[in-house]
PDB file of C-alpha atoms in Angstrom:
ATOM      1  CA  MET A 286     -43.676 -89.378  -2.646  1.00 95.00           C
ATOM      2  CA  ILE A 287     -40.225 -90.055  -1.140  1.00 97.00           C
ATOM      3  CA  ILE A 288     -37.559 -90.479  -3.834  1.00 98.00           C
ATOM      4  CA  SER A 289     -34.551 -92.918  -3.180  1.00 97.00           C
ATOM      5  CA  VAL A 290     -31.379 -91.856  -5.052  1.00 98.00           C
ATOM      6  CA  SER A 291     -30.345 -94.644  -4.690  1.00 96.00           C
ATOM      7  CA  ARG A 292     -29.994 -98.176  -2.924  1.00 94.00           C
ATOM      8  CA  ARG A 293     -28.900 -99.701  -6.191  1.00 96.00           C
ATOM      9  CA  THR A 294     -25.991 -97.422  -7.212  1.00 98.00           C
ATOM     10  CA  ASP A 295     -24.153 -94.083  -6.412  1.00 98.00           C
ATOM     11  CA  ILE A 296     -25.987 -91.597  -8.406  1.00 99.00           C
ATOM     12  CA  PRO A 297     -24.487 -88.614  -6.812  1.00 99.00           C
ATOM     13  CA  ALA A 298     -20.916 -89.830  -7.518  1.00 99.00           C
ATOM     14  CA  PHE A 299     -21.261 -91.200 -10.839  1.00 98.00           C
ATOM     15  CA  PHE A 300     -24.595 -89.864 -12.382  1.00 99.00           C
ATOM     16  CA  PRO A 301     -25.164 -86.218 -11.224  1.00 99.00           C
ATOM     17  CA  LYS A 302     -25.529 -84.594 -14.504  1.00 99.00           C
ATOM     18  CA  TRP A 303     -28.404 -87.394 -15.296  1.00 99.00           C
ATOM     19  CA  PHE A 304     -30.029 -86.662 -12.130  1.00 99.00           C
ATOM     20  CA  ILE A 305     -30.241 -82.878 -12.435  1.00 99.00           C
ATOM     21  CA  ASN A 306     -31.296 -83.295 -16.052  1.00 99.00           C
ATOM     22  CA  ARG A 307     -34.254 -85.427 -14.656  1.00 99.00           C
ATOM     23  CA  ILE A 308     -35.061 -83.023 -12.134  1.00 99.00           C
ATOM     24  CA  ARG A 309     -35.326 -80.172 -14.848  1.00 99.00           C
ATOM     25  CA  SER A 310     -37.266 -82.518 -17.073  1.00 98.00           C
ATOM     26  CA  GLY A 311     -39.662 -83.215 -14.232  1.00 98.00           C
ATOM     27  CA  TYR A 312     -39.538 -87.168 -14.423  1.00 98.00           C
ATOM     28  CA  CYS A 313     -37.412 -90.132 -15.074  1.00 98.00           C
ATOM     29  CA  VAL A 314     -38.078 -93.801 -16.144  1.00 98.00           C
ATOM     30  CA  VAL A 315     -37.065 -96.738 -14.352  1.00 97.00           C
ATOM     31  CA  PRO A 316     -36.951-100.353 -15.953  1.00 95.00           C
ATOM     32  CA  ASN A 317     -38.077-103.351 -13.795  1.00 92.00           C
ATOM     33  CA  PRO A 318     -34.639-104.800 -12.849  1.00 86.00           C
ATOM     34  CA  PHE A 319     -36.263-108.401 -13.721  1.00 84.00           C
ATOM     35  CA  ASN A 320     -37.913-107.286 -17.002  1.00 87.00           C
ATOM     36  CA  ARG A 321     -36.644-104.434 -18.860  1.00 83.00           C
ATOM     37  CA  ASN A 322     -39.695-104.315 -20.867  1.00 85.00           C
ATOM     38  CA  GLN A 323     -41.818-103.166 -17.981  1.00 92.00           C
ATOM     39  CA  LEU A 324     -41.129 -99.432 -17.443  1.00 95.00           C
ATOM     40  CA  SER A 325     -42.289 -97.042 -14.615  1.00 95.00           C
ATOM     41  CA  ARG A 326     -42.280 -93.328 -15.267  1.00 97.00           C
ATOM     42  CA  ILE A 327     -41.699 -91.434 -12.043  1.00 97.00           C
ATOM     43  CA  ASN A 328     -42.842 -87.835 -11.472  1.00 98.00           C
ATOM     44  CA  LEU A 329     -39.978 -85.792  -9.932  1.00 98.00           C
ATOM     45  CA  THR A 330     -41.554 -82.378  -9.859  1.00 98.00           C
ATOM     46  CA  PRO A 331     -41.440 -80.554  -6.696  1.00 98.00           C
ATOM     47  CA  GLU A 332     -45.226 -80.711  -6.369  1.00 97.00           C
ATOM     48  CA  ASN A 333     -44.948 -84.584  -6.317  1.00 97.00           C
ATOM     49  CA  VAL A 334     -41.674 -85.257  -4.392  1.00 98.00           C
ATOM     50  CA  GLU A 335     -41.881 -84.946  -0.460  1.00 97.00           C
ATOM     51  CA  ILE A 336     -38.273 -85.415   0.112  1.00 98.00           C
ATOM     52  CA  ILE A 337     -35.247 -86.934  -1.749  1.00 98.00           C
ATOM     53  CA  VAL A 338     -32.885 -89.344   0.024  1.00 98.00           C
ATOM     54  CA  PHE A 339     -29.417 -89.506  -1.488  1.00 99.00           C
ATOM     55  CA  TRP A 340     -27.097 -92.613  -0.626  1.00 97.00           C
ATOM     56  CA  THR A 341     -23.481 -92.028  -1.626  1.00 98.00           C
ATOM     57  CA  ARG A 342     -19.802 -92.432  -1.030  1.00 98.00           C
ATOM     58  CA  ASN A 343     -18.948 -89.332  -2.750  1.00 98.00           C
ATOM     59  CA  PRO A 344     -21.427 -86.410  -3.073  1.00 99.00           C
ATOM     60  CA  LYS A 345     -18.796 -84.079  -4.313  1.00 98.00           C
ATOM     61  CA  PRO A 346     -19.951 -84.216  -8.204  1.00 99.00           C
ATOM     62  CA  LEU A 347     -23.482 -83.300  -7.025  1.00 99.00           C
ATOM     63  CA  LEU A 348     -22.390 -80.258  -4.962  1.00 98.00           C
ATOM     64  CA  SER A 349     -22.705 -77.656  -7.812  1.00 98.00           C
ATOM     65  CA  TYR A 350     -26.531 -78.551  -8.333  1.00 99.00           C
ATOM     66  CA  ILE A 351     -27.455 -78.225  -4.695  1.00 98.00           C
ATOM     67  CA  GLN A 352     -28.337 -74.530  -4.981  1.00 98.00           C
ATOM     68  CA  GLU A 353     -30.700 -75.503  -7.984  1.00 99.00           C
ATOM     69  CA  LEU A 354     -32.422 -78.171  -5.923  1.00 99.00           C
ATOM     70  CA  ASP A 355     -32.897 -75.498  -3.292  1.00 98.00           C
ATOM     71  CA  GLU A 356     -34.230 -72.894  -5.557  1.00 98.00           C
ATOM     72  CA  ARG A 357     -36.819 -75.373  -7.188  1.00 98.00           C
ATOM     73  CA  GLY A 358     -38.149 -76.224  -3.702  1.00 98.00           C
ATOM     74  CA  TYR A 359     -36.705 -79.753  -2.983  1.00 99.00           C
ATOM     75  CA  GLN A 360     -36.126 -81.059   0.549  1.00 98.00           C
ATOM     76  CA  TYR A 361     -33.267 -83.778   0.758  1.00 99.00           C
ATOM     77  CA  TYR A 362     -30.787 -85.354   3.109  1.00 98.00           C
ATOM     78  CA  PHE A 363     -27.751 -87.441   2.574  1.00 99.00           C
ATOM     79  CA  GLN A 364     -26.638 -90.760   3.759  1.00 97.00           C
ATOM     80  CA  PHE A 365     -22.939 -90.281   3.434  1.00 99.00           C
ATOM     81  CA  THR A 366     -20.610 -93.499   3.765  1.00 98.00           C
ATOM     82  CA  VAL A 367     -17.186 -92.755   5.225  1.00 99.00           C
ATOM     83  CA  MET A 368     -15.121 -95.662   6.016  1.00 97.00           C
ATOM     84  CA  ASN A 369     -11.404 -96.460   5.629  1.00 97.00           C
ATOM     85  CA  ASN A 370     -11.456-100.145   4.655  1.00 96.00           C
ATOM     86  CA  PRO A 371      -8.469-101.724   2.936  1.00 95.00           C
ATOM     87  CA  ASN A 372      -8.323-101.570  -0.710  1.00 95.00           C
ATOM     88  CA  PHE A 373      -9.014-105.378  -0.935  1.00 95.00           C
ATOM     89  CA  ILE A 374     -12.542-104.544   0.579  1.00 95.00           C
ATOM     90  CA  ASP A 375     -13.215-101.333  -0.928  1.00 96.00           C
ATOM     91  CA  THR A 376     -11.359-101.284  -4.098  1.00 94.00           C
ATOM     92  CA  ASN A 377     -12.037 -97.884  -5.582  1.00 95.00           C
ATOM     93  CA  LYS A 378     -12.606 -95.848  -2.334  1.00 93.00           C
ATOM     94  CA  SER A 379     -11.813 -92.228  -2.065  1.00 93.00           C
ATOM     95  CA  GLU A 380      -8.996 -91.320   0.317  1.00 96.00           C
ATOM     96  CA  LEU A 381     -10.135 -90.586   3.706  1.00 98.00           C
ATOM     97  CA  SER A 382      -8.768 -87.107   3.846  1.00 98.00           C
ATOM     98  CA  TYR A 383     -10.855 -86.220   0.589  1.00 98.00           C
ATOM     99  CA  ALA A 384     -14.056 -87.983   1.999  1.00 98.00           C
ATOM    100  CA  ILE A 385     -13.668 -85.934   5.255  1.00 99.00           C
ATOM    101  CA  LYS A 386     -13.234 -82.710   3.209  1.00 99.00           C
ATOM    102  CA  THR A 387     -16.247 -83.417   1.161  1.00 99.00           C
ATOM    103  CA  PHE A 388     -18.193 -84.110   4.300  1.00 99.00           C
ATOM    104  CA  HIS A 389     -17.330 -80.830   5.715  1.00 99.00           C
ATOM    105  CA  GLN A 390     -18.197 -79.015   2.597  1.00 99.00           C
ATOM    106  CA  LEU A 391     -21.681 -80.675   2.388  1.00 99.00           C
ATOM    107  CA  ALA A 392     -22.393 -79.870   5.993  1.00 99.00           C
ATOM    108  CA  ASP A 393     -21.408 -76.302   5.464  1.00 98.00           C
ATOM    109  CA  LEU A 394     -23.654 -76.134   2.250  1.00 98.00           C
ATOM    110  CA  ILE A 395     -26.884 -77.864   3.600  1.00 99.00           C
ATOM    111  CA  GLY A 396     -26.453 -78.119   7.424  1.00 98.00           C
ATOM    112  CA  PHE A 397     -25.246 -80.707   9.712  1.00 98.00           C
ATOM    113  CA  GLN A 398     -28.798 -81.846  10.408  1.00 97.00           C
ATOM    114  CA  LYS A 399     -29.306 -83.129   6.747  1.00 98.00           C
ATOM    115  CA  ILE A 400     -26.283 -85.592   6.619  1.00 98.00           C
ATOM    116  CA  ILE A 401     -26.228 -89.079   8.155  1.00 98.00           C
ATOM    117  CA  TRP A 402     -22.554 -90.609   8.440  1.00 99.00           C
ATOM    118  CA  ARG A 403     -22.957 -94.284   7.597  1.00 98.00           C
ATOM    119  CA  TYR A 404     -20.166 -96.497   8.938  1.00 98.00           C
ATOM    120  CA  ASP A 405     -21.145 -99.495   7.229  1.00 95.00           C
ATOM    121  CA  PRO A 406     -20.890-102.381   6.513  1.00 94.00           C
ATOM    122  CA  ILE A 407     -18.494-103.461   9.246  1.00 96.00           C
ATOM    123  CA  VAL A 408     -16.664-106.489   7.997  1.00 95.00           C
ATOM    124  CA  PHE A 409     -14.965-108.619  10.554  1.00 95.00           C
ATOM    125  CA  SER A 410     -12.141-111.286   9.908  1.00 95.00           C
ATOM    126  CA  ASP A 411      -9.959-113.255  11.912  1.00 93.00           C
ATOM    127  CA  SER A 412      -7.136-111.194  10.692  1.00 87.00           C
ATOM    128  CA  GLY A 413      -5.765-108.146  12.215  1.00 85.00           C
ATOM    129  CA  LYS A 414      -6.187-106.350   8.891  1.00 87.00           C
ATOM    130  CA  ILE A 415      -9.859-105.890   9.648  1.00 94.00           C
ATOM    131  CA  ASP A 416     -10.607-106.814  13.158  1.00 95.00           C
ATOM    132  CA  LEU A 417     -12.463-105.230  15.996  1.00 96.00           C
ATOM    133  CA  ASN A 418      -9.499-102.900  16.942  1.00 96.00           C
ATOM    134  CA  PHE A 419      -9.148-101.925  13.370  1.00 96.00           C
ATOM    135  CA  TYR A 420     -12.867-100.725  13.086  1.00 97.00           C
ATOM    136  CA  LEU A 421     -12.648 -99.043  16.667  1.00 98.00           C
ATOM    137  CA  ASP A 422      -9.469 -97.212  15.857  1.00 98.00           C
ATOM    138  CA  GLN A 423     -10.947 -96.099  12.390  1.00 98.00           C
ATOM    139  CA  TYR A 424     -14.198 -95.004  13.962  1.00 98.00           C
ATOM    140  CA  GLU A 425     -12.509 -92.644  16.448  1.00 98.00           C
ATOM    141  CA  VAL A 426     -10.281 -91.143  13.776  1.00 98.00           C
ATOM    142  CA  ILE A 427     -13.247 -90.461  11.566  1.00 99.00           C
ATOM    143  CA  ALA A 428     -15.766 -89.513  14.329  1.00 99.00           C
ATOM    144  CA  SER A 429     -13.140 -86.940  15.770  1.00 99.00           C
ATOM    145  CA  GLN A 430     -13.194 -85.317  12.235  1.00 99.00           C
ATOM    146  CA  LEU A 431     -16.949 -85.373  11.641  1.00 99.00           C
ATOM    147  CA  SER A 432     -17.785 -84.040  15.116  1.00 98.00           C
ATOM    148  CA  GLY A 433     -20.094 -81.001  14.502  1.00 98.00           C
ATOM    149  CA  TYR A 434     -20.848 -81.802  11.090  1.00 99.00           C
ATOM    150  CA  THR A 435     -23.403 -84.513  11.883  1.00 98.00           C
ATOM    151  CA  GLN A 436     -25.147 -85.829  14.842  1.00 97.00           C
ATOM    152  CA  ARG A 437     -26.388 -89.301  13.545  1.00 98.00           C
ATOM    153  CA  CYS A 438     -24.165 -92.382  12.702  1.00 98.00           C
ATOM    154  CA  VAL A 439     -25.658 -95.691  11.150  1.00 96.00           C
ATOM    155  CA  ILE A 440     -23.745 -98.904  11.431  1.00 95.00           C
ATOM    156  CA  SER A 441     -24.408-102.404  10.088  1.00 93.00           C
ATOM    157  CA  PHE A 442     -22.451-105.634   9.762  1.00 92.00           C
ATOM    158  CA  MET A 443     -21.724-107.350   6.500  1.00 90.00           C
ATOM    159  CA  ASP A 444     -24.279-109.797   5.046  1.00 80.00           C
ATOM    160  CA  LYS A 445     -23.375-112.429   2.707  1.00 77.00           C
ATOM    161  CA  TYR A 446     -25.725-112.703  -0.415  1.00 76.00           C
ATOM    162  CA  GLN A 447     -25.620-114.731  -3.573  1.00 76.00           C
ATOM    163  CA  LYS A 448     -24.235-111.674  -5.336  1.00 78.00           C
ATOM    164  CA  ASN A 449     -21.220-111.055  -3.251  1.00 87.00           C
ATOM    165  CA  ASN A 450     -20.553-114.603  -1.833  1.00 90.00           C
ATOM    166  CA  LYS A 451     -18.144-115.510  -4.636  1.00 91.00           C
ATOM    167  CA  ARG A 452     -16.207-112.406  -4.479  1.00 94.00           C
ATOM    168  CA  LEU A 453     -15.801-112.861  -0.722  1.00 94.00           C
ATOM    169  CA  LYS A 454     -14.608-116.155  -0.952  1.00 94.00           C
ATOM    170  CA  LYS A 455     -12.105-115.100  -3.393  1.00 95.00           C
ATOM    171  CA  ILE A 456     -10.775-112.486  -1.179  1.00 94.00           C
ATOM    172  CA  GLU A 457     -10.612-115.054   1.793  1.00 95.00           C
ATOM    173  CA  LYS A 458      -8.396-117.102  -0.336  1.00 95.00           C
ATOM    174  CA  GLU A 459      -6.138-114.377  -1.542  1.00 95.00           C
ATOM    175  CA  GLN A 460      -5.649-112.616   1.821  1.00 95.00           C
ATOM    176  CA  ASN A 461      -5.543-115.753   3.923  1.00 95.00           C
ATOM    177  CA  ILE A 462      -8.403-114.627   5.950  1.00 94.00           C
ATOM    178  CA  GLU A 463     -11.790-115.783   7.214  1.00 94.00           C
ATOM    179  CA  PHE A 464     -14.882-113.471   7.259  1.00 94.00           C
ATOM    180  CA  LEU A 465     -16.615-113.793  10.618  1.00 94.00           C
ATOM    181  CA  ASN A 466     -20.239-113.413  11.532  1.00 91.00           C
ATOM    182  CA  PHE A 467     -20.354-110.549  14.370  1.00 92.00           C
ATOM    183  CA  GLU A 468     -22.748-112.581  16.430  1.00 90.00           C
ATOM    184  CA  ASN A 469     -20.055-115.186  16.840  1.00 91.00           C
ATOM    185  CA  ILE A 470     -17.645-112.969  18.296  1.00 93.00           C
ATOM    186  CA  PRO A 471     -18.016-112.337  21.955  1.00 93.00           C
ATOM    187  CA  GLU A 472     -15.849-109.308  22.139  1.00 94.00           C
ATOM    188  CA  VAL A 473     -18.357-107.569  19.864  1.00 94.00           C
ATOM    189  CA  PHE A 474     -20.768-107.294  22.701  1.00 94.00           C
ATOM    190  CA  SER A 475     -18.298-107.061  25.515  1.00 95.00           C
ATOM    191  CA  LYS A 476     -15.750-104.642  23.891  1.00 96.00           C
ATOM    192  CA  PHE A 477     -16.583-103.327  20.460  1.00 97.00           C
ATOM    193  CA  ILE A 478     -20.116-101.966  20.954  1.00 96.00           C
ATOM    194  CA  PRO A 479     -19.804-100.315  24.199  1.00 97.00           C
ATOM    195  CA  SER A 480     -16.489 -98.723  23.077  1.00 98.00           C
ATOM    196  CA  LEU A 481     -18.032 -97.438  19.695  1.00 98.00           C
ATOM    197  CA  VAL A 482     -20.966 -95.958  21.628  1.00 98.00           C
ATOM    198  CA  ASN A 483     -18.678 -94.286  23.929  1.00 98.00           C
ATOM    199  CA  ILE A 484     -16.636 -92.715  20.981  1.00 98.00           C
ATOM    200  CA  ALA A 485     -19.868 -91.573  19.464  1.00 98.00           C
ATOM    201  CA  ASN A 486     -21.004 -89.972  22.736  1.00 98.00           C
ATOM    202  CA  THR A 487     -17.608 -88.292  22.905  1.00 98.00           C
ATOM    203  CA  TYR A 488     -18.210 -86.510  19.638  1.00 98.00           C
ATOM    204  CA  ASN A 489     -21.910 -85.892  20.146  1.00 98.00           C
ATOM    205  CA  MET A 490     -23.220 -88.579  17.831  1.00 98.00           C
ATOM    206  CA  GLN A 491     -26.327 -91.021  18.379  1.00 97.00           C
ATOM    207  CA  VAL A 492     -25.724 -94.433  16.818  1.00 97.00           C
ATOM    208  CA  PHE A 493     -28.485 -96.515  14.936  1.00 96.00           C
ATOM    209  CA  THR A 494     -28.221 -99.799  13.222  1.00 93.00           C
ATOM    210  CA  CYS A 495     -29.288-100.507   9.652  1.00 88.00           C
ATOM    211  CA  SER A 496     -31.289-103.831   8.858  1.00 78.00           C
ATOM    212  CA  GLU A 497     -30.000-105.682  12.002  1.00 83.00           C
ATOM    213  CA  LEU A 498     -32.314-108.091  13.714  1.00 76.00           C
ATOM    214  CA  ILE A 499     -30.356-107.931  16.733  1.00 85.00           C
ATOM    215  CA  ASP A 500     -31.484-105.702  19.510  1.00 85.00           C
ATOM    216  CA  LEU A 501     -28.601-103.344  20.795  1.00 91.00           C
ATOM    217  CA  GLU A 502     -30.731-100.935  22.727  1.00 92.00           C
ATOM    218  CA  LEU A 503     -29.024-102.005  26.124  1.00 92.00           C
ATOM    219  CA  TYR A 504     -25.787-100.458  24.496  1.00 93.00           C
ATOM    220  CA  GLY A 505     -27.539 -97.264  23.431  1.00 93.00           C
ATOM    221  CA  ILE A 506     -28.043 -98.307  19.870  1.00 94.00           C
ATOM    222  CA  ASN A 507     -31.517 -98.084  18.565  1.00 89.00           C
ATOM    223  CA  HIS A 508     -32.873 -99.640  15.541  1.00 88.00           C
ATOM    224  CA  GLY A 509     -32.644 -97.117  12.530  1.00 86.00           C
ATOM    225  CA  LYS A 510     -34.403 -96.518   9.290  1.00 89.00           C
ATOM    226  CA  CYS A 511     -32.395 -95.030   6.362  1.00 90.00           C
ATOM    227  CA  ILE A 512     -35.684 -93.604   5.027  1.00 92.00           C
ATOM    228  CA  ASP A 513     -37.146 -92.743   8.353  1.00 91.00           C
ATOM    229  CA  ASP A 514     -40.561 -91.036   8.792  1.00 91.00           C
ATOM    230  CA  ASP A 515     -39.643 -89.769  12.369  1.00 93.00           C
ATOM    231  CA  TYR A 516     -36.329 -88.297  11.316  1.00 95.00           C
ATOM    232  CA  ILE A 517     -38.218 -86.594   8.229  1.00 96.00           C
ATOM    233  CA  HIS A 518     -40.721 -85.026  10.602  1.00 96.00           C
ATOM    234  CA  GLN A 519     -38.199 -83.954  13.077  1.00 95.00           C
ATOM    235  CA  VAL A 520     -35.929 -82.216  10.669  1.00 96.00           C
ATOM    236  CA  PHE A 521     -38.126 -80.901   7.859  1.00 96.00           C
ATOM    237  CA  ASN A 522     -41.501 -80.875   9.673  1.00 96.00           C
ATOM    238  CA  ILE A 523     -42.965 -83.109   6.820  1.00 95.00           C
ATOM    239  CA  GLU A 524     -45.499 -85.963   7.442  1.00 94.00           C
ATOM    240  CA  VAL A 525     -44.825 -88.813   5.034  1.00 93.00           C
ATOM    241  CA  ASN A 526     -46.517 -92.187   4.765  1.00 86.00           C
ATOM    242  CA  HIS A 527     -45.663 -94.265   7.689  1.00 86.00           C
ATOM    243  CA  GLN A 528     -46.046 -97.436   5.898  1.00 86.00           C
ATOM    244  CA  LYS A 529     -43.111 -99.960   5.823  1.00 85.00           C
ATOM    245  CA  ASP A 530     -41.555-100.404   2.682  1.00 79.00           C
ATOM    246  CA  SER A 531     -42.527-104.022   1.726  1.00 74.00           C
ATOM    247  CA  ALA A 532     -40.214-104.248  -1.283  1.00 78.00           C
ATOM    248  CA  GLN A 533     -37.231-104.419   1.208  1.00 83.00           C
ATOM    249  CA  ARG A 534     -35.846-107.250   3.403  1.00 77.00           C
ATOM    250  CA  GLU A 535     -37.664-107.989   6.549  1.00 72.00           C
ATOM    251  CA  THR A 536     -35.052-106.507   8.702  1.00 73.00           C
ATOM    252  CA  CYS A 537     -35.351-103.122   6.962  1.00 82.00           C
ATOM    253  CA  GLY A 538     -37.411-100.491   8.732  1.00 76.00           C
ATOM    254  CA  CYS A 539     -37.659 -97.985   5.885  1.00 86.00           C
ATOM    255  CA  VAL A 540     -40.923 -96.396   4.865  1.00 87.00           C
ATOM    256  CA  LYS A 541     -42.085 -96.480   1.230  1.00 92.00           C
ATOM    257  CA  SER A 542     -40.182 -94.667  -1.389  1.00 95.00           C
ATOM    258  CA  LYS A 543     -39.417 -95.062  -5.114  1.00 96.00           C
ATOM    259  CA  ASP A 544     -35.924 -95.858  -6.149  1.00 97.00           C
ATOM    260  CA  ILE A 545     -34.702 -94.178  -9.475  1.00 98.00           C
ATOM    261  CA  GLY A 546     -31.391 -96.173  -9.753  1.00 97.00           C
ATOM    262  CA  MET A 547     -30.359 -99.267 -11.559  1.00 97.00           C
ATOM    263  CA  TYR A 548     -28.348-102.347 -10.390  1.00 96.00           C
ATOM    264  CA  ASP A 549     -24.962-103.166 -11.823  1.00 96.00           C
ATOM    265  CA  THR A 550     -24.005 -99.599 -12.461  1.00 98.00           C
ATOM    266  CA  CYS A 551     -21.809 -98.467  -9.593  1.00 97.00           C
ATOM    267  CA  LEU A 552     -18.131 -98.170 -10.127  1.00 97.00           C
ATOM    268  CA  PHE A 553     -16.824 -98.185  -6.569  1.00 97.00           C
ATOM    269  CA  GLY A 554     -16.085-101.882  -6.603  1.00 95.00           C
ATOM    270  CA  CYS A 555     -17.041-102.633  -3.002  1.00 95.00           C
ATOM    271  CA  GLN A 556     -16.513-106.278  -2.616  1.00 95.00           C
ATOM    272  CA  TYR A 557     -19.302-106.839  -0.415  1.00 93.00           C
ATOM    273  CA  CYS A 558     -21.819-104.928  -2.539  1.00 93.00           C
ATOM    274  CA  TYR A 559     -25.347-106.531  -2.888  1.00 89.00           C
ATOM    275  CA  ALA A 560     -26.193-104.355  -5.730  1.00 93.00           C
ATOM    276  CA  THR A 561     -23.388-105.288  -8.104  1.00 94.00           C
ATOM    277  CA  THR A 562     -23.452-108.820  -9.575  1.00 92.00           C
ATOM    278  CA  SER A 563     -20.432-108.174 -11.819  1.00 94.00           C
ATOM    279  CA  PHE A 564     -18.002-105.176 -11.793  1.00 95.00           C
ATOM    280  CA  ASP A 565     -17.357-105.946 -15.531  1.00 96.00           C
ATOM    281  CA  LYS A 566     -21.101-105.720 -15.970  1.00 96.00           C
ATOM    282  CA  ALA A 567     -21.115-102.296 -13.960  1.00 97.00           C
ATOM    283  CA  ARG A 568     -18.440-100.787 -16.374  1.00 97.00           C
ATOM    284  CA  GLU A 569     -20.305-102.165 -19.469  1.00 97.00           C
ATOM    285  CA  ASN A 570     -23.431-100.570 -18.234  1.00 96.00           C
ATOM    286  CA  TYR A 571     -21.803 -97.303 -17.440  1.00 97.00           C
ATOM    287  CA  ARG A 572     -20.699 -97.138 -21.011  1.00 96.00           C
ATOM    288  CA  LEU A 573     -24.342 -97.275 -22.005  1.00 95.00           C
ATOM    289  CA  HIS A 574     -25.246 -94.341 -19.819  1.00 97.00           C
ATOM    290  CA  HIS A 575     -26.264 -91.090 -21.518  1.00 97.00           C
ATOM    291  CA  PRO A 576     -26.705 -87.952 -19.209  1.00 98.00           C
ATOM    292  CA  GLU A 577     -29.753 -86.794 -21.453  1.00 98.00           C
ATOM    293  CA  SER A 578     -31.608 -90.222 -21.254  1.00 98.00           C
ATOM    294  CA  PRO A 579     -34.897 -90.456 -19.416  1.00 98.00           C
ATOM    295  CA  SER A 580     -33.283 -93.625 -17.935  1.00 98.00           C
ATOM    296  CA  LEU A 581     -30.052 -94.088 -16.002  1.00 98.00           C
ATOM    297  CA  ILE A 582     -28.769 -96.869 -18.532  1.00 96.00           C
ATOM    298  CA  GLY A 583     -29.759 -97.110 -22.108  1.00 94.00           C
ATOM    299  CA  TRP A 584     -32.579 -95.082 -23.484  1.00 95.00           C
ATOM    300  CA  TYR A 585     -35.944 -96.006 -22.062  1.00 94.00           C
ATOM    301  CA  ASP A 586     -39.029 -93.651 -22.304  1.00 94.00           C
ATOM    302  CA  ILE A 587     -42.759 -93.797 -21.839  1.00 90.00           C
ATOM    303  CA  GLU A 588     -45.589 -91.414 -22.233  1.00 82.00           C
ATOM    304  CA  LYS A 589     -46.734 -89.556 -19.254  1.00 76.00           C
ATOM    305  CA  LYS A 590     -50.143 -91.356 -19.058  1.00 62.00           C
ATOM    306  CA  SER A 591     -48.375 -94.576 -18.224  1.00 48.00           C
ATOM    307  CA  ASP A 592     -49.080 -96.215 -14.947  1.00 45.00           C
ATOM    308  CA  VAL A 593     -46.231 -95.973 -12.200  1.00 48.00           C
ATOM    309  CA  ARG A 594     -47.710 -98.663 -10.118  1.00 48.00           C
ATOM    310  CA  GLN A 595     -45.144-101.325 -11.646  1.00 46.00           C
ATOM    311  CA  LEU A 596     -42.401 -99.723  -9.659  1.00 47.00           C
ATOM    312  CA  GLU A 597     -43.893-101.201  -6.473  1.00 46.00           C
ATOM    313  CA  LEU A 598     -43.015-104.647  -7.700  1.00 43.00           C
ATOM    314  CA  PHE A 599     -39.387-104.123  -7.577  1.00 44.00           C
TER     315      PHE A 599
END
């Protein structure tokens, strides 16, 4: 079983103690996001977990537990988002210097092969605050400092969802800007993507897309999978289930996994986030968190004999 930690929230940044407690206990409980009376008990023992995939903007709080994960025999890799968006986009972001330093520390600790740099989502507007030149300049600044600490970069372009659309409209009004669909900007294909690939090549990185329908292989960018069976085999020599995760959107190529996070719990306040309906709700849920609980929020528990198949529904 592959464990996703997590598409729904940033567990390494905000819930590291809970995570290691669940590892020590050998299981966690995940409520169905649409019906919290439906619970799933997830076996987290080393014998049951093929690999753990971490998704984070700040793995620093988890670093003190890495040795314990190694000693217990877990395999894992990190999807580490490092960007330098303005605060009106990434409200509670870490300083870039802090993120770079943490990236270096993590790579020194676990090896550069086990870290994937996420430069996403890219959010284009009609303003110079966040246009093509801004993202190219920032990409080179970051890539130059991550060279030698990773060889793989994932990019995507912002999508509008029901959960983030209201926030994005508010920003457009406050900042007097308009967010643009990248496919409607000719310079994305004539300038931005070729330049980004050239920068990546300069710093020995290969670029992949995440959940993008458009084919960019002509430019040297392949479709990527965040939970990637080929990558897992290449780096860890582990053969996992190759079946696509049907619970994800159609453009997602990830293979099947079990996600142990909960929605509306992340405190980073990224305005484009699809996993957070309300930042107030996220703060309220965070106050309901207990690091000793079997579940991330509240205190949900079920007996070992309970069926885990329910998780496949969400």
